[in-house]
Coordinates of C-alpha atoms and ligand atoms in Angstrom, one line a residue:
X661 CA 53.2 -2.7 -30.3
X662 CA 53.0 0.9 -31.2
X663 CA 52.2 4.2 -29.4
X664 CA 49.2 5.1 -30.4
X665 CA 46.5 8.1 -29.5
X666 CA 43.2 8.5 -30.3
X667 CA 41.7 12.3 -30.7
X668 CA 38.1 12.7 -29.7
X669 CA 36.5 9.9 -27.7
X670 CA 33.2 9.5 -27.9
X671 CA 31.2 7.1 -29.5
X672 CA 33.8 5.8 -31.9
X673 CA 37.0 7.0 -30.5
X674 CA 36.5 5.6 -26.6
X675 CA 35.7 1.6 -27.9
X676 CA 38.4 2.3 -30.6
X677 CA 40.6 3.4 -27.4
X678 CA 40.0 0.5 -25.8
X679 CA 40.1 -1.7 -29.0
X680 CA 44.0 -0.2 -29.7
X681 CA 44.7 -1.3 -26.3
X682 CA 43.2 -4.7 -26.5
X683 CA 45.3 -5.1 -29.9
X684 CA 48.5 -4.6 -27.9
X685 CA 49.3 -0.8 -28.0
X686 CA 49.8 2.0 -25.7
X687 CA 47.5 4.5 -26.5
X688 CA 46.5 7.8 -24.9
X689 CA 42.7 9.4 -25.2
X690 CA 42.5 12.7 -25.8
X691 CA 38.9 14.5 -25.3
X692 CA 38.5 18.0 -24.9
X693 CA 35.3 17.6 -22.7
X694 CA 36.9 17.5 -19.3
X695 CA 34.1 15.6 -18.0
X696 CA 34.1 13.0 -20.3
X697 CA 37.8 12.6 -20.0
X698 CA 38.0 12.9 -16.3
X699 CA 34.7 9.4 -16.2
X700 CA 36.8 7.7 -18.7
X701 CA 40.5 8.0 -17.3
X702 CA 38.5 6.2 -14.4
X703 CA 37.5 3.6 -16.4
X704 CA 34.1 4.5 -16.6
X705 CA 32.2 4.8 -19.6
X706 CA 30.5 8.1 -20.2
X707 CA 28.1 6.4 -22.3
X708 CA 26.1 2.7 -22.6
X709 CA 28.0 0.6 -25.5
X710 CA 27.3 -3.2 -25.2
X711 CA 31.1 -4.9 -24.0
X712 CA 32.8 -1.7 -23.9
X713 CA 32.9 -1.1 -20.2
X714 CA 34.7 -4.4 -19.4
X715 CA 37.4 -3.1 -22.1
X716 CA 37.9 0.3 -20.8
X717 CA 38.3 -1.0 -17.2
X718 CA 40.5 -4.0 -17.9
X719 CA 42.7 -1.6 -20.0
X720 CA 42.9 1.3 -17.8
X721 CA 43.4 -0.4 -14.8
X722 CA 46.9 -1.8 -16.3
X723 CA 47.3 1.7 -17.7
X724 CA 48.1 0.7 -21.0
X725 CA 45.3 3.1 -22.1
X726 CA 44.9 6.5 -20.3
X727 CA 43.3 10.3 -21.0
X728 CA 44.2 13.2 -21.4
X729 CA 43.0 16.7 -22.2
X730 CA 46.2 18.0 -23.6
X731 CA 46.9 17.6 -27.0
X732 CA 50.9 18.6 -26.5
X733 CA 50.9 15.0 -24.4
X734 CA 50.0 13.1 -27.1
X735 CA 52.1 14.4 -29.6
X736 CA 54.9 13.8 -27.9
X737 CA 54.0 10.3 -26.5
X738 CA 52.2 8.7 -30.0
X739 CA 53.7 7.5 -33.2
X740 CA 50.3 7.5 -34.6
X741 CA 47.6 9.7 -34.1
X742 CA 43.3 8.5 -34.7
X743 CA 41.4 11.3 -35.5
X744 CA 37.6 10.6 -34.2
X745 CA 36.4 13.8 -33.7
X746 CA 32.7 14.7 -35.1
X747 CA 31.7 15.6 -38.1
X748 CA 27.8 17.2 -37.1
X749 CA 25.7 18.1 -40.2
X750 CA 26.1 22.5 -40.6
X751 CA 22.8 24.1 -38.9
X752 CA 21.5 24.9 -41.9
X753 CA 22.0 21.1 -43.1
X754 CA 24.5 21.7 -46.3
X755 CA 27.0 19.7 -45.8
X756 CA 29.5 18.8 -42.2
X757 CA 30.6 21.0 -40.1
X758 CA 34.3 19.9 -40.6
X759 CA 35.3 22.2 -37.1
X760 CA 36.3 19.6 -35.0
X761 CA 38.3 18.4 -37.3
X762 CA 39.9 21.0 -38.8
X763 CA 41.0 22.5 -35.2
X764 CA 42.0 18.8 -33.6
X765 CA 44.4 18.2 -37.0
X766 CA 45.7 22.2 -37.0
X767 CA 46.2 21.9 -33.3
X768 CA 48.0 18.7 -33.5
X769 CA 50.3 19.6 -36.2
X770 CA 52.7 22.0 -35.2
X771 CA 52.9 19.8 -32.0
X772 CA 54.8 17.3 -34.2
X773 CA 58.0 16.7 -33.1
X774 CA 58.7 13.4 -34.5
X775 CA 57.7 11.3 -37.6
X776 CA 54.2 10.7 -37.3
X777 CA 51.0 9.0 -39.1
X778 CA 47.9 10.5 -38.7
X779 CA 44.8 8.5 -39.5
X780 CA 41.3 10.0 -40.0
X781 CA 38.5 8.1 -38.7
X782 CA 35.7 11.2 -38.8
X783 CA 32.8 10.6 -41.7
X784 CA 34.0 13.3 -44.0
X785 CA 32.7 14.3 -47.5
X786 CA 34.8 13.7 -50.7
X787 CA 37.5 16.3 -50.6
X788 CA 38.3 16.9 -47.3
X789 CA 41.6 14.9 -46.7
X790 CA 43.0 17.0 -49.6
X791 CA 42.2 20.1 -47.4
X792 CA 44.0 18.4 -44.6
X793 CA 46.7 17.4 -46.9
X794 CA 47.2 21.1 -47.3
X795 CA 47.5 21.9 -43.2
X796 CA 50.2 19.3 -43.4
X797 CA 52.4 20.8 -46.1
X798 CA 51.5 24.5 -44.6
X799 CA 52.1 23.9 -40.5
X800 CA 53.7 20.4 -40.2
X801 CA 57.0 21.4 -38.2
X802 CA 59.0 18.3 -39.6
X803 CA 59.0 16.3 -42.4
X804 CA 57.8 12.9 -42.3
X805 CA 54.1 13.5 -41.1
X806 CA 52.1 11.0 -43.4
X807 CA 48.4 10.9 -43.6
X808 CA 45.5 8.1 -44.2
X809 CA 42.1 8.0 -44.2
X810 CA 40.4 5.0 -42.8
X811 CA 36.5 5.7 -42.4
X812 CA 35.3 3.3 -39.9
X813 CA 32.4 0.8 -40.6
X814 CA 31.4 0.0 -37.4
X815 CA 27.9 -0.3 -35.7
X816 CA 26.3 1.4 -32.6
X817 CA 25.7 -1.2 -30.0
X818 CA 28.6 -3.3 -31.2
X819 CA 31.6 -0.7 -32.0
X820 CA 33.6 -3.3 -29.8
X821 CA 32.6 -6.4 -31.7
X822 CA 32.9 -4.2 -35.1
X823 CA 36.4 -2.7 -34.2
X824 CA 38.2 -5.8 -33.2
X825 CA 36.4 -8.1 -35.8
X826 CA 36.0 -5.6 -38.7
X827 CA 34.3 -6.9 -42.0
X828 CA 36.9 -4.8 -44.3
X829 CA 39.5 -1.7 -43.3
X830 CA 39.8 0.5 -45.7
X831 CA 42.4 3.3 -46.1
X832 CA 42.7 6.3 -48.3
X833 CA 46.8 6.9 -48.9
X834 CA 49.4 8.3 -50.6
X835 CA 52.6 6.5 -49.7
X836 CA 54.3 3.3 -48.6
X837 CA 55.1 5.0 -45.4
X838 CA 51.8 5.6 -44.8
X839 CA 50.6 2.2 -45.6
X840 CA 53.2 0.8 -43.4
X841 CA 51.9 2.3 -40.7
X842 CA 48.5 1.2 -41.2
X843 CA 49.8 -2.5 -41.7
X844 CA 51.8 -2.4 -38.4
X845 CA 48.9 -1.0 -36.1
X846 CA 45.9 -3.5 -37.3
X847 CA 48.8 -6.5 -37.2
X848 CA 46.9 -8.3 -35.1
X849 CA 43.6 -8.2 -36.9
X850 CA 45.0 -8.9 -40.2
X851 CA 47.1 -11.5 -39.5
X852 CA 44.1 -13.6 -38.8
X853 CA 43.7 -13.3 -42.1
X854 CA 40.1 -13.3 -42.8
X855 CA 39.9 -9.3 -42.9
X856 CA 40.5 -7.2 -45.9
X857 CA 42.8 -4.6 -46.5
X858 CA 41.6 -2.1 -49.0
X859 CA 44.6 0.3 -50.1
X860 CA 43.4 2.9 -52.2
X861 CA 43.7 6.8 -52.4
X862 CA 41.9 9.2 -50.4
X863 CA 39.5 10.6 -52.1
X864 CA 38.0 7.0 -53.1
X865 CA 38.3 6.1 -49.2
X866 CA 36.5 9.2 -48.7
X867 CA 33.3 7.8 -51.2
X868 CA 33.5 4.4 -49.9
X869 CA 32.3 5.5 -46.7
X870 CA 29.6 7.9 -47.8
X871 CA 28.5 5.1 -50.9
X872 CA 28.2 2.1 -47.9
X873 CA 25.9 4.4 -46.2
X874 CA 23.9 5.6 -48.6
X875 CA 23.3 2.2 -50.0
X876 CA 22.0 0.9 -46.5
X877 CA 19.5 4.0 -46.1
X878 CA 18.8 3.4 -49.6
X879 CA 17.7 -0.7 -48.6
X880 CA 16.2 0.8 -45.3
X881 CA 14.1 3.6 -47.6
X882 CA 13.5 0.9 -50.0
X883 CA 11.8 -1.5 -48.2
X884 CA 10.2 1.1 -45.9
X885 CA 8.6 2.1 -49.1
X886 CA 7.5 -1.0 -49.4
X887 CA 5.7 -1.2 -46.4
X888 CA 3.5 2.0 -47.3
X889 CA 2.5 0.1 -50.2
X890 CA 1.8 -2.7 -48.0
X891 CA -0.3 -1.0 -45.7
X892 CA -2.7 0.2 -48.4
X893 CA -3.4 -3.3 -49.9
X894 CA -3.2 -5.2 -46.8
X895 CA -0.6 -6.8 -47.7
X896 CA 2.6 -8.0 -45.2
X897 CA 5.5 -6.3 -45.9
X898 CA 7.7 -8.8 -43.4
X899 CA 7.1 -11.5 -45.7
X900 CA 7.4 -9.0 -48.9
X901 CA 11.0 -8.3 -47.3
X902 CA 11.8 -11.8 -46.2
X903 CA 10.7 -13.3 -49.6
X904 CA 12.9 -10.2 -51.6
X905 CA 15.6 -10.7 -49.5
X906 CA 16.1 -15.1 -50.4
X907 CA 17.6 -13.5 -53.7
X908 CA 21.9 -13.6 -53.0
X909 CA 22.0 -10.3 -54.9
X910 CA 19.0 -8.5 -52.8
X911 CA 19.9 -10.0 -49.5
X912 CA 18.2 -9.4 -45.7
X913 CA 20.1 -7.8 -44.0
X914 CA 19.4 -4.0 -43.9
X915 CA 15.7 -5.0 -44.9
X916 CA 13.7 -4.9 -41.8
X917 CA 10.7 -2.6 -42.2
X918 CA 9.9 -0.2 -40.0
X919 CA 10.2 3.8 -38.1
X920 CA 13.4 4.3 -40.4
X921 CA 16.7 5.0 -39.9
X922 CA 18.4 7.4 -37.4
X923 CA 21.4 7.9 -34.6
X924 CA 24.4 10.1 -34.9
X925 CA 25.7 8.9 -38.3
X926 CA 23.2 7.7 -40.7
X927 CA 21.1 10.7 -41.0
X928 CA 23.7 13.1 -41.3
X929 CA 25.8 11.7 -43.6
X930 CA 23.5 10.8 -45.9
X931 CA 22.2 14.3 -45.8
X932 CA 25.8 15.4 -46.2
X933 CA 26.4 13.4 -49.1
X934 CA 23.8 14.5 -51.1
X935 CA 24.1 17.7 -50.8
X936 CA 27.4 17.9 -51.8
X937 CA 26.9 15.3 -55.0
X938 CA 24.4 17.8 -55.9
X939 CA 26.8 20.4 -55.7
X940 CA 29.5 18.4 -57.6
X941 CA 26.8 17.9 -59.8
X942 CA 26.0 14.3 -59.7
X943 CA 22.2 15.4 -60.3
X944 CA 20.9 12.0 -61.0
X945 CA 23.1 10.8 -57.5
X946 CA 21.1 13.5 -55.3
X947 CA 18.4 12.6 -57.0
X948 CA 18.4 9.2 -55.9
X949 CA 19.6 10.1 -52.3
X950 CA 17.1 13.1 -51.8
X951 CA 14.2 10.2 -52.2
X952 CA 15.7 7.8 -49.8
X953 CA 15.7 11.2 -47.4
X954 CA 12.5 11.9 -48.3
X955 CA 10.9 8.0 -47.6
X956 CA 12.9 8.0 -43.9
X957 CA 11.6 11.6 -43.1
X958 CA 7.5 9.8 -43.7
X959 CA 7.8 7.1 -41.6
X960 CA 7.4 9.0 -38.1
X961 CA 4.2 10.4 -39.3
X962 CA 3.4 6.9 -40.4
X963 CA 4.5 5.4 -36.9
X964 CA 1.9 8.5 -35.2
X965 CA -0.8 7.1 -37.8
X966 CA -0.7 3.8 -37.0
X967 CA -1.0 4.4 -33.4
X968 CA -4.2 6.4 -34.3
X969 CA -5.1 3.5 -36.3
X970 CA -4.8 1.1 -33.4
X971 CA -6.2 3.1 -30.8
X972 CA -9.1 3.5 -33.4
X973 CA -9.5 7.5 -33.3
X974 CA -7.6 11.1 -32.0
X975 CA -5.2 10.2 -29.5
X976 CA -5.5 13.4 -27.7
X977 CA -5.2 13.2 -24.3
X978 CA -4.7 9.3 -23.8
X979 CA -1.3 8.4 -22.1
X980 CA 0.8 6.3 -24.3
X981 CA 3.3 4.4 -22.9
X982 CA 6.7 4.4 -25.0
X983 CA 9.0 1.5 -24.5
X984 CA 12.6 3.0 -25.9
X985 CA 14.5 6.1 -26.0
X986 CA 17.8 4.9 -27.8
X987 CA 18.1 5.0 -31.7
X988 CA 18.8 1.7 -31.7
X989 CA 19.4 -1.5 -29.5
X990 CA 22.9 -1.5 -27.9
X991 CA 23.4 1.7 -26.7
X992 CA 22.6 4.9 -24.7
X993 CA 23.2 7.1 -28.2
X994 CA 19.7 9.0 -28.7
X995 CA 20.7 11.4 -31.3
X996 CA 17.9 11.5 -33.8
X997 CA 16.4 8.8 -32.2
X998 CA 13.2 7.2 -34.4
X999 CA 11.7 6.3 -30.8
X1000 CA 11.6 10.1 -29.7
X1001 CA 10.6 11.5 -33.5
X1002 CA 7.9 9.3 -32.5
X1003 CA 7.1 10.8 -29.3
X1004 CA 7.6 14.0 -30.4
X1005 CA 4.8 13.0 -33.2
X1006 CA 2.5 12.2 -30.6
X1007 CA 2.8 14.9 -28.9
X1008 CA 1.8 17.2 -31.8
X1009 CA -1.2 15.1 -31.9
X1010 CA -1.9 16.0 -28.1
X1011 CA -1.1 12.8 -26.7
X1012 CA 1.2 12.0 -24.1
X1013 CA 3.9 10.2 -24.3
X1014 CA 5.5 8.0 -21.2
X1015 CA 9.1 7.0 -22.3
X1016 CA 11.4 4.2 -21.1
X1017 CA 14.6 2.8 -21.8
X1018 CA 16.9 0.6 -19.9
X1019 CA 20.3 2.1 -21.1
X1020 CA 19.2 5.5 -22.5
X1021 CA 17.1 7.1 -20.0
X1022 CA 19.4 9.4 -18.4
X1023 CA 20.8 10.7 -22.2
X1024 CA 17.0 10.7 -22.8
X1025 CA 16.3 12.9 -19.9
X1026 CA 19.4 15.4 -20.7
X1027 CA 18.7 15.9 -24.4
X1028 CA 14.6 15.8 -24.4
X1029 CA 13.3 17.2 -20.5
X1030 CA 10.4 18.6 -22.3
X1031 CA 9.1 14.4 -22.2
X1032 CA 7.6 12.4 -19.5
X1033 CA 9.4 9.4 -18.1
X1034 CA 9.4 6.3 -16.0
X1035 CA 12.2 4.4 -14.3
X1036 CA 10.8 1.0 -15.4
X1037 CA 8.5 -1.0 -17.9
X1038 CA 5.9 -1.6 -16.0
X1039 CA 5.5 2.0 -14.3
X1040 CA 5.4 3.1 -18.5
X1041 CA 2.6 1.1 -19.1
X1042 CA 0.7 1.7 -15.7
X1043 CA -2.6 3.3 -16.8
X1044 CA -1.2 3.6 -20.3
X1045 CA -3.9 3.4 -23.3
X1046 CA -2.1 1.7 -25.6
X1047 CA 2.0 0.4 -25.5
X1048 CA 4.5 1.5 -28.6
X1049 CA 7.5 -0.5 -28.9
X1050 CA 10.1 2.3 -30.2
X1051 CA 13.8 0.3 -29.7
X1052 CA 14.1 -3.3 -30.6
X1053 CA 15.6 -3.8 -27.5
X1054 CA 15.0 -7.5 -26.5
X1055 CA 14.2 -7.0 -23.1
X1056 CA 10.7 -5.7 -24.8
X1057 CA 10.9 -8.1 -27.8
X1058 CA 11.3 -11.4 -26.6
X1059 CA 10.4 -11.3 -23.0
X1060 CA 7.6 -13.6 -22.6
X1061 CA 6.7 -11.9 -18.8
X1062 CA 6.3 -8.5 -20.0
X1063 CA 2.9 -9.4 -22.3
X1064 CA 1.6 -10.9 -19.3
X1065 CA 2.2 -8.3 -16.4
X1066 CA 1.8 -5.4 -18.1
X1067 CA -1.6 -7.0 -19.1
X1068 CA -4.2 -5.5 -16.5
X1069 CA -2.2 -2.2 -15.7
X1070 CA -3.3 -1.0 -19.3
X1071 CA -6.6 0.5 -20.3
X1072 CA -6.6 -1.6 -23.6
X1073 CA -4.3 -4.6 -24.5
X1074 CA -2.8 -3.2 -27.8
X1075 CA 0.8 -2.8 -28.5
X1076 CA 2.3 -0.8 -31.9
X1077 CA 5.4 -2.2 -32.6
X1078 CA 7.3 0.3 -35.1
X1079 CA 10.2 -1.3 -35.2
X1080 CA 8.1 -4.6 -36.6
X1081 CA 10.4 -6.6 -34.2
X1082 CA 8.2 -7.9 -31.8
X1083 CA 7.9 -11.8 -31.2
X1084 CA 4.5 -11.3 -31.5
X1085 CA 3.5 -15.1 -30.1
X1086 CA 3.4 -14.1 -26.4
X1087 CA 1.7 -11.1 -26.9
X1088 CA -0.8 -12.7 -28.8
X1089 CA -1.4 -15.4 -26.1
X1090 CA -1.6 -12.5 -23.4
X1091 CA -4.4 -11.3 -25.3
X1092 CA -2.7 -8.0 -27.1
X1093 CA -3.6 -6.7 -30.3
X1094 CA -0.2 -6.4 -32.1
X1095 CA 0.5 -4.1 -35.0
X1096 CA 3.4 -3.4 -37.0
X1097 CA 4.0 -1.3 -39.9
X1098 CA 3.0 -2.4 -43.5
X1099 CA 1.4 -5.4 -42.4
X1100 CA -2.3 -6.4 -41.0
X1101 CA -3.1 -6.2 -37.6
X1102 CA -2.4 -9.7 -35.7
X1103 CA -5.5 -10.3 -32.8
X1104 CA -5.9 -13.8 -30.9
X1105 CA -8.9 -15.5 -33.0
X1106 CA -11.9 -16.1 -29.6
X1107 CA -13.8 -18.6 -31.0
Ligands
NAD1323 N1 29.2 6.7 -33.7 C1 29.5 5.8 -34.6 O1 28.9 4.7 -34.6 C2 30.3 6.1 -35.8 C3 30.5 5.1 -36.8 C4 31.3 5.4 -37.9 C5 31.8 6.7 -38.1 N2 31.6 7.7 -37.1 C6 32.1 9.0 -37.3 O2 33.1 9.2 -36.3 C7 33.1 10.6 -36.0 C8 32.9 10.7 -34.5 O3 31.6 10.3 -34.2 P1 31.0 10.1 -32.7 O4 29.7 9.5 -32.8 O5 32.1 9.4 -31.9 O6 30.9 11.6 -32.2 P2 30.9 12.2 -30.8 O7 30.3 13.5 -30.8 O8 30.3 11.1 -29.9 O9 32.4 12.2 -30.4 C9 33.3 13.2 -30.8 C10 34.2 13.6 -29.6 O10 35.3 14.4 -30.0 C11 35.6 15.3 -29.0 N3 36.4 16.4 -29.6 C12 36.1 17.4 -30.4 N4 37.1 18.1 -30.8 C13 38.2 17.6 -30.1 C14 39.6 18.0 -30.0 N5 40.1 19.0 -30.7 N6 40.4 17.2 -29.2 C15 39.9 16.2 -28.5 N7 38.6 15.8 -28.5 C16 37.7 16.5 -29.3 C17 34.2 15.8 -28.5 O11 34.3 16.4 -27.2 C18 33.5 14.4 -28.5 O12 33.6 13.8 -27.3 C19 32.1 11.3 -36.8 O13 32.7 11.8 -38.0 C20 31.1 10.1 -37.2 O14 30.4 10.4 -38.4 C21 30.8 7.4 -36.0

């Protein structure tokens, strides 16, 4: 068992809070919002992430995990300090703004008082832990301050699942010390011995991270591609990508077509990577990269023109009902959600969107007032002229009811699923037009 903190808690650092505590340590929380702190340290969570509430209540109710604002508590109580503080792409998109981190880790440092391990979690272009390398040697109090960097894998929507059960931890060091430390405070998980250990240095930890997403935007942009293609011969790009993907070294996962890629991380860091390969002059790298960018930042045009398509003509005026806010299934996180690109779209084109979630409406609500919204399905598609389905979340994918009572409350029975994850059967039977990106439209044959 170790004393551990974790500095910044939001989406990653409150599961991997809870996650620490789970393992076994004692860990402390340390968020500068003193909202967020104050909802957490009661052991509720300040956001929707599927599994973590149970976590953060089991484990701050036998106060083995607490929060704090003050920094000065946690270096004095932790032997080992996260760092999971954000890394938001710079306003004018070249590169991270590398604030929050660069105050959290010069604040923490001459608060050392004791031998200490810091480990970065914060997506942060190649060259960075070098930087913070330097703040150690310049304002580190005492000696034996080590540093790691360990870029976390995990997903939206499972971060619990992801952090206990990772597929591979990787960490960027520079001394036994450090890798000690790294050993002793994932014990648990690797002495199940089915997880990976990758010991490397920093700056290769640092590229790991950036490579792993760029290579899934790049399978995303890929097959999203695809679709556009698909779309123009009438061909079916879910069979295109299910077919492709048979092949061991292609592979499905990462391959379903559809509105592209968004949330917190993926945009960003992709955007952050290849502006700095460009400017470490891997040309053909950014080359690459910028086309994967380019392909993602189509497809919510695509998405608005396919719900032209379906609804046959200008959708100005007509009420559209829009079932997700969230950028994905499995959480309330709506930063640069495809689902609200999408609404946004359709607003240009004079439409008006009617939005609903069943985790993310509230975050919806705060971040984008300027949309309508509705408190449930049905009231969304109430009077609605069409139905886009803009989060996979299964609630709207495989429920067999909501075909059938949302049936007669809609002006016409056609549902655009942009996400192409619709069980389409149902749908069908209830006598909806489905369509889906890159593939043809799928109607109930009246004979
Ligand atoms: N969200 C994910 O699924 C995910 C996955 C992998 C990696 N990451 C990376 O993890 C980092 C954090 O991402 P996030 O989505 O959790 O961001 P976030 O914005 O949700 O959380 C960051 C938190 O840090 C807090 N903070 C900032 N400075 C602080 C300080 N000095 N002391 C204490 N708290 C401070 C902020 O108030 C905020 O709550 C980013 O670099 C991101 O790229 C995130």
């Amino acid at each position: 068992m170790m004393r551990v903190s974790v500095i910044g808690c939001g989406h990653l650092g409150a599961p991997h809070a809870a996650a620490m505590a789970e393992l076994g340590h004692e860990v402390i929380g340390v968020e500068l919002d003193p909202e967020k702190c104050k909802t957490l340290a009661a052991g509720v969570p300040p956001f929707y992430e599927a599994g973590f509430a149970d976590l953060l209540a089991k484990h701050t109710s036998t106060g083995r995990l607490r929060f704090t604002t003050d920094l000065a508590e946690a270096a004095e109580f932790a032997d080992l300090h996260f760092l999971a503080v954000g890394t938001p792409l710079r306003e004018d998109g070249r590169g991270y703004d590398v604030a929050q981190v660069l105050g959290a880790f010069s604040a923490l440092i001459p608060l050392l008082s004791r031998p200490a391990t810091i480990v970065g979690k914060s997506t942060v272009t190649v060259g960075t832990v070098a930087r913070l390398q330097q703040i150690i040697n310049d304002l580190a109090p005492i000696a034996d301050v080590e540093l790691v960097w360990n870029p976390e894998f995990l997903r939206e929507g499972h971060a619990v699942e992801d952090t206990l059960y990772p597929d591979r931890i990787v960490a960027g060091l520079s001394s036994t010390q450090a890798r000690a430390a790294i050993e002793e405070v994932y014990a648990p998980i690797l002495a199940r011995g089915d997880v990976e250990l990758i010991v490397t240095d920093p700056a290769t930890a640092e590229v790991l991270k950036s490579a792993a997403n760029a290579f899934l935007t790049t399978k995303i942009s890929f097959i999203n591609a695809m679709a556009e293609v698909c779309e123009i011969v009438g061909a079916d790009v879910n069979t295109v990508a299910y077919g492709i993907g048979i092949d061991k070294r292609i592979g499905h996962g990462g391959m379903r077509p559809g509105i592209g890629y968004g949330g917190g991380c993926l945009p960003k860091d992709v955007a952050a990577f290849t502006h700095r390969i460009d400017e470490l002059g891997a040309h053909e790298a950014h080359r690459l990269l910028s086309a994967v960018e380019s392909v993602n930042a189509s497809r919510a045009r695509a998405a608005v023109e396919l719900v032209e398509k379906a609804h046959g003509g200008p959708i100005a005026g007509r009420t559209i009902a829009v079932l997700g806010a969230a950028f994905k299934a499995g959480t309330s996180d709506v930063r640069d959600s495809p689902a609200l690109r999408l609404a946004a779209g359709l607003v240009e084109r004079g439409a008006v969107p009617v939005i609903y979630d069943p985790e993310a409406l509230e975050a919806a609500r705060e971040f984008h007032p300027e949309f309508a919204y509705a408190d449930t399905a049905i009231h969304a598609v109430t009077g609605a002229d069409l139905v886009v389905l803009g989060t996979e979340w299964p609630e709207f994918t495989a429920d067999p009811d909501l075909p059938l009572d949302a049936a007669d409350l809609v002006h016409r029975k056609v549902v655009v699923d942009v996400r192409n994850a619709l069980q389409s059967g149902p749908w069908l039977i209830a006598g909806w037009e489905v369509w889906q990106l890159g593939r043809p439209p799928q109607r109930t044959q009246v004979r």
